[in-house]
Each structure stands twice: as C-alpha cells, then as structure tokens.
Short mmCIF file of C-alpha atoms in Angstrom, two decimals:
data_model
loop_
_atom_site.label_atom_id
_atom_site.label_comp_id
_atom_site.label_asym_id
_atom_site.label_seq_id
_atom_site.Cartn_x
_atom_site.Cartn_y
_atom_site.Cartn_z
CA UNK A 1 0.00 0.00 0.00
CA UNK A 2 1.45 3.54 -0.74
CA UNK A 3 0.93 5.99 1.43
CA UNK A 4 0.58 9.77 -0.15
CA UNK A 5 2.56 12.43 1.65
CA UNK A 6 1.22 16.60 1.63
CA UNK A 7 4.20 18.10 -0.32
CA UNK A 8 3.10 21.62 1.35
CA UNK A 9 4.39 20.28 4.62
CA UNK A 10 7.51 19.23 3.25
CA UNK A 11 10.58 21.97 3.45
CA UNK A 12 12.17 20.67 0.98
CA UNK A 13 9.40 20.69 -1.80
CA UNK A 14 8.31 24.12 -0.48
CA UNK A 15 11.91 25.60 -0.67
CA UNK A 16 12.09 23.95 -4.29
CA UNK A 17 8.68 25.37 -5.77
CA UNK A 18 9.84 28.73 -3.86
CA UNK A 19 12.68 29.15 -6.06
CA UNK A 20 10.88 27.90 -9.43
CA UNK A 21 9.14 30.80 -8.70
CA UNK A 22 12.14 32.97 -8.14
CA UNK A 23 13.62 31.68 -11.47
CA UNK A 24 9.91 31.76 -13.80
CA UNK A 25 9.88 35.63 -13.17
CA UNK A 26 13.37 36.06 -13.94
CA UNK A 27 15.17 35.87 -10.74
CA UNK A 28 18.60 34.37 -12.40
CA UNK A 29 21.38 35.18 -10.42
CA UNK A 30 23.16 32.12 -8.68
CA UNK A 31 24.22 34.57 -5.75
CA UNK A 32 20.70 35.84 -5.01
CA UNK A 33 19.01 32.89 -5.86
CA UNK A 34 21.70 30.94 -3.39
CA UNK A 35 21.05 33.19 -0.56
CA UNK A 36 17.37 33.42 -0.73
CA UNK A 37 17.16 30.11 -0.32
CA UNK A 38 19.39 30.03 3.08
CA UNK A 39 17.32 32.94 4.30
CA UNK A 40 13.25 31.41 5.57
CA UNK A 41 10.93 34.13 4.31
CA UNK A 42 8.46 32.82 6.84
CA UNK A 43 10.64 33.98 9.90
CA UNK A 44 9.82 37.25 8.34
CA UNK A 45 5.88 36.66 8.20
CA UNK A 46 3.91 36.35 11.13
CA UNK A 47 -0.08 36.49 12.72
CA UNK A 48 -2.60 35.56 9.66
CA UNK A 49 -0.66 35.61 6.81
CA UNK A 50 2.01 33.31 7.81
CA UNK A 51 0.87 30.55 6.00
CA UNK A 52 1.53 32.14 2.87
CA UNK A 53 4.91 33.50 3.81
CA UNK A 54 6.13 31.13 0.95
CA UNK A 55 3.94 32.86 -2.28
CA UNK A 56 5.11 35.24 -4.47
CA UNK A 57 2.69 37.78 -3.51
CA UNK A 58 2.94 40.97 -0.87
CA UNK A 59 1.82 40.97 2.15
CA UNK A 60 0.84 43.25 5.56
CA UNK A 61 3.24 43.65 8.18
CA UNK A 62 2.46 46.21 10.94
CA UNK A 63 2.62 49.96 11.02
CA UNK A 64 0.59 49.60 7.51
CA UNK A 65 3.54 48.94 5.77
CA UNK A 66 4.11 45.49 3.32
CA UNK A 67 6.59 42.87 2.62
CA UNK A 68 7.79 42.77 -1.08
CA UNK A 69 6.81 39.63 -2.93
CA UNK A 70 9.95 37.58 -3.41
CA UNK A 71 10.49 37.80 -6.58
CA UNK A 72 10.31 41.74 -6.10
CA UNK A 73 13.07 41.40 -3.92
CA UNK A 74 15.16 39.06 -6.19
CA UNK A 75 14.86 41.39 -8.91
CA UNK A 76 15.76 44.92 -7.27
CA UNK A 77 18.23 42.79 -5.39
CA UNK A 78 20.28 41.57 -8.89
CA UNK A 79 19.51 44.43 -10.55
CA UNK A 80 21.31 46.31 -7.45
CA UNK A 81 24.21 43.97 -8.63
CA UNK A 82 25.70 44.07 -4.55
CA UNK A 83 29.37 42.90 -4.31
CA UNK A 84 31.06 41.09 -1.36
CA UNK A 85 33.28 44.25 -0.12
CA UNK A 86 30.25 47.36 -0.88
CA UNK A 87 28.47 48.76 1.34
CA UNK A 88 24.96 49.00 0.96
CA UNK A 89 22.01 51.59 2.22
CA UNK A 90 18.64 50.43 2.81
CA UNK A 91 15.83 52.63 2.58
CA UNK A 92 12.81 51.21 4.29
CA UNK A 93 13.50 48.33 6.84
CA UNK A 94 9.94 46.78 7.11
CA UNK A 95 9.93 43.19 8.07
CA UNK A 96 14.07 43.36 7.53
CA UNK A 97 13.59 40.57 4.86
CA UNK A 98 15.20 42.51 1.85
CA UNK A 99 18.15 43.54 4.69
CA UNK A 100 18.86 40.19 5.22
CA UNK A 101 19.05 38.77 1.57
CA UNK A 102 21.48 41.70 0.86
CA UNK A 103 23.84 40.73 4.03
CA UNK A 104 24.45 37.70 2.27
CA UNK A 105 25.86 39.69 -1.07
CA UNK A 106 27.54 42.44 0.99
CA UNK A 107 29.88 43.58 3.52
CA UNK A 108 27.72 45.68 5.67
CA UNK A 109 24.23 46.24 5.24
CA UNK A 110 22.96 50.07 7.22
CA UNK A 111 18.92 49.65 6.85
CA UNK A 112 16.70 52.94 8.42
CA UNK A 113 12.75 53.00 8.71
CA UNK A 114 10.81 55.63 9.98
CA UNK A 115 8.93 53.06 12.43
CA UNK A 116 10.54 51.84 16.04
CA UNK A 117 8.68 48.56 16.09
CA UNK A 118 9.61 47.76 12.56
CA UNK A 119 13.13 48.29 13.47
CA UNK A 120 12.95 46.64 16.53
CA UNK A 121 11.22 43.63 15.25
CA UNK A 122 13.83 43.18 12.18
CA UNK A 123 16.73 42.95 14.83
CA UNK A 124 15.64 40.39 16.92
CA UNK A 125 15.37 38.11 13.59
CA UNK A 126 18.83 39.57 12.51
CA UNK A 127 20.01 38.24 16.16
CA UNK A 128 18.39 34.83 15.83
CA UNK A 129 19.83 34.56 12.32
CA UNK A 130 24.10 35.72 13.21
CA UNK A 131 23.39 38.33 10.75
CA UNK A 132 26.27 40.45 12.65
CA UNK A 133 26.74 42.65 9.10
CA UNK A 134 23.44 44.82 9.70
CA UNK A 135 23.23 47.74 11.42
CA UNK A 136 19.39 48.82 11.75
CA UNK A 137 17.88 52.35 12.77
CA UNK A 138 15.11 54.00 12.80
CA UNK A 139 15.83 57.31 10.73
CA UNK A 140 13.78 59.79 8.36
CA UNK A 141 15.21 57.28 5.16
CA UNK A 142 13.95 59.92 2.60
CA UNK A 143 17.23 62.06 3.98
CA UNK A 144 19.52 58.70 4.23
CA UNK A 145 22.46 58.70 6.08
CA UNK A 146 24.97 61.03 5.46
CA UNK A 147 27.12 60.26 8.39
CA UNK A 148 28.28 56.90 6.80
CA UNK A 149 28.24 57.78 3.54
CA UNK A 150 28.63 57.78 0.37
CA UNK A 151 27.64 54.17 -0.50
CA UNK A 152 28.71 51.82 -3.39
CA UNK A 153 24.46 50.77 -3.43
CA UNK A 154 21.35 52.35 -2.36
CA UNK A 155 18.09 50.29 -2.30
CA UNK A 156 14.71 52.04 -1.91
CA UNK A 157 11.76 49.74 -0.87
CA UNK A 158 9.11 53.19 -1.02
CA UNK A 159 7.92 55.03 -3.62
CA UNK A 160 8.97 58.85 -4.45
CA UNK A 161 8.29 60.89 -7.15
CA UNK A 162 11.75 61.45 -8.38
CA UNK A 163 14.83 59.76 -7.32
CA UNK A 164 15.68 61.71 -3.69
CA UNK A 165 18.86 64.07 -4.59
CA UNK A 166 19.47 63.91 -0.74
CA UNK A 167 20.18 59.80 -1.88
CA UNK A 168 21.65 60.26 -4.96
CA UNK A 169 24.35 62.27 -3.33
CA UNK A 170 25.69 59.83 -0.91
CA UNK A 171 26.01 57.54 -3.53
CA UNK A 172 29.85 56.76 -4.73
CA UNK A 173 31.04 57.41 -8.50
CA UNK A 174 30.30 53.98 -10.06
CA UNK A 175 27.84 53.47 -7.24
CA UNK A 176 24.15 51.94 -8.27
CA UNK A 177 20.19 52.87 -6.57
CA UNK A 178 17.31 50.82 -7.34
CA UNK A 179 14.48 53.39 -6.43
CA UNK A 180 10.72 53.04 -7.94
CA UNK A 181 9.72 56.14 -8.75
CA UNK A 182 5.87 57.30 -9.58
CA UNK A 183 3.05 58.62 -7.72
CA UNK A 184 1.68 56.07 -4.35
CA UNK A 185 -1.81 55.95 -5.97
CA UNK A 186 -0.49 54.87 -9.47
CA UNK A 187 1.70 51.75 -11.12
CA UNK A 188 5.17 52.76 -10.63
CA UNK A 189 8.60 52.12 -12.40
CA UNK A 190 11.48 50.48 -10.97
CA UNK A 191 14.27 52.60 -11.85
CA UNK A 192 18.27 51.62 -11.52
CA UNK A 193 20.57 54.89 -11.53
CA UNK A 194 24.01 54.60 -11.94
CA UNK A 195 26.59 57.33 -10.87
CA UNK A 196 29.00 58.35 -13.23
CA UNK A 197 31.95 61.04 -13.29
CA UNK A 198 29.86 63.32 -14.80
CA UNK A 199 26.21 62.86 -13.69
CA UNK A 200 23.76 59.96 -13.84
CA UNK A 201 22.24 57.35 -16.21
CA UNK A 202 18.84 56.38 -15.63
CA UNK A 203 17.49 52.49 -16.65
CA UNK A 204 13.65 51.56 -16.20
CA UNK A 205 13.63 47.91 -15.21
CA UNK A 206 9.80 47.07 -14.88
CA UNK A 207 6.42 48.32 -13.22
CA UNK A 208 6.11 48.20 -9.60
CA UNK A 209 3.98 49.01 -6.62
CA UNK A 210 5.29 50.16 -3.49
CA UNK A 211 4.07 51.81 -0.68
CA UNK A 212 5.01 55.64 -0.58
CA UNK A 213 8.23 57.16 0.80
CA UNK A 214 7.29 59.69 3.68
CA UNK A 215 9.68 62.06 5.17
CA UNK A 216 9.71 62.06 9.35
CA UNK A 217 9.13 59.81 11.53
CA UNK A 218 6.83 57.53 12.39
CA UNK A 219 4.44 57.61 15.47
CA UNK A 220 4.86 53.47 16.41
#
C-alpha cells in the first residue's frame, strides 16, 4: 500500500517550488538565488498571513507597511548587482527581509525605517539569524544617512516621485540605486541609476507598486 505524503508540509518541496518561482519571473542570479534560499521568508511573516509566507505575492506587516513579494526582492536585489566588499544603504527596513538577503551579497548592510517597532522587530530576527553585518535604525530614510556615507548601493523599498537628490548624493562614483519612482496611488517604475563622473544614467527595469516614501518619523 502507498501511502501519499502533503508536499506543502515538506521543506524541501516548499523551498524547491519557492525558487521555481524565483527563477519563472526572472530571478537568475546564482548569488541571489543561493542566498534566498538560506534565508526562511516565513521567519519574516507572522499572525494571519504566515501561511503564505512562501507565495510570491505581498503581504501586511504592521505599522501599515508590506513585505515585497519575493520575486520583487530578487529582482531589485540583482539588478542592485551588490558585491562582497560594498556597502549598501537600505531605505525602508519593514519586516528586515530585503536587509537580510542583501547581508548575504555584501559587507555591511545600514537599513533605516521611519517606524521603532519595525526596526525593533527586524533585529531580533537579525540576532536569531548571526546576521552580525546589519546595522538597523530608525531614521527619516527619505534624507539617508549622510554620516556613513557615500555608499557603493542604495536600495529604496518606497515610492517617491523622483529619485531623492538627498540619496543620490551619498552615492559613490560607479555606485548603483534601485528606487521606484511614480506617484503612491499609481503603477510605478522600478528605476536603476548609476553614478557616473559626470552625472547619472537612468534604466527603467519594470512596473512596480510600493508603498510611498514619507519624510519624518513615524508615530509606532
């Protein structure tokens, strides 16, 4: 007699058909794809959605903010293009998901959101996980940091309507942002800006949608 066994209990079939996903929407990179699958999404997902902590689909985390759907965050993370000795700015902490894929490419990882508990939350995970290469704060993001700059990368997880010049100028010559860009009530492009000697060159990667970027702070 054979005996049928529920593949959606089974890690190993759920890690598989996780990164399927990853790699049918174009997430090719063996360095993001390897560390995405070391890092659990579903530490990062908790309360009623944590059963589907493992689609490619956004969800709510607290302070009415979102997690990125994976493949979101394999995308902006290759097209960021992160190298073992950069270091790397994080606009927009939220769960601390996309902060912990990038410690994996990176040599230090600084990460600011304008919400305590966010931040809070993200470094207890970073503690359980040894991820000793993140430093998290919570911070106005839209003005960066400009005590540790300038950066090799910038990453953006909010919409503005133009790339921030308060970002783009902590960014290093030959440095790379990933920002989308558009209005919070409309599809919005992804948008990779390289900085050059003399100025900036703009690619648009793909559509988006991304919660807004908001200058201050945040009341929780």
């Amino acid at each position: 007699m054979t005996v049928d066994h529920d593949d959606e209990d089974d890690p190993a079939e759920r890690k598989m058909r996780f990164l399927f996903q990853l790699r049918s929407r174009g997430v090719t990179d063996p360095r993001v794809l390897a560390v995405m699958e070391r890092i659990d999404r579903g530490l990062f997902v908790r309360g009623q959605f944590a059963d589907r902590a493992y689609e490619d689909t956004p969800l709510p985390i607290p302070c009415g903010q979102t997690i990125s759907q994976p493949s979101v965050v394999g995308l902006m993370t290759q097209s960021l293009s992160p190298g073992p000795r950069d270091t790397v700015l994080e606009i927009g902490t939220g769960s601390g998901y996309q902060a912990a894929i990038l410690s994996g490419l990176c040599r230090r990882v600084y990460t600011v959101d304008r919400h305590r508990r966010l931040v809070h939350e993200a470094e207890a995970i970073f503690r359980q996980l040894g991820l000793h290469n993140i430093t998290a704060q919570v911070a106005d993001g839209s003005r960066g940091l400009p005590d540790q700059a300038p950066f090799d990368r910038i990453l953006v997880t909010a919409a503005a309507e133009d790339p921030p010049g308060s970002l783009l100028a902590q960014l290093k010559i030959g440095g790379i942002m990933v920002v989308p860009v558009g209005q919070s009530d409309a599809v919005q492009t992804l948008i990779r800006v390289t900085r050059t000697e003399t100025g900036f060159d703009y690619d648009e990667l793909r559509q988006v949608r991304f919660v807004p970027l908001v200058e201050g702070l945040g009341q929780t």
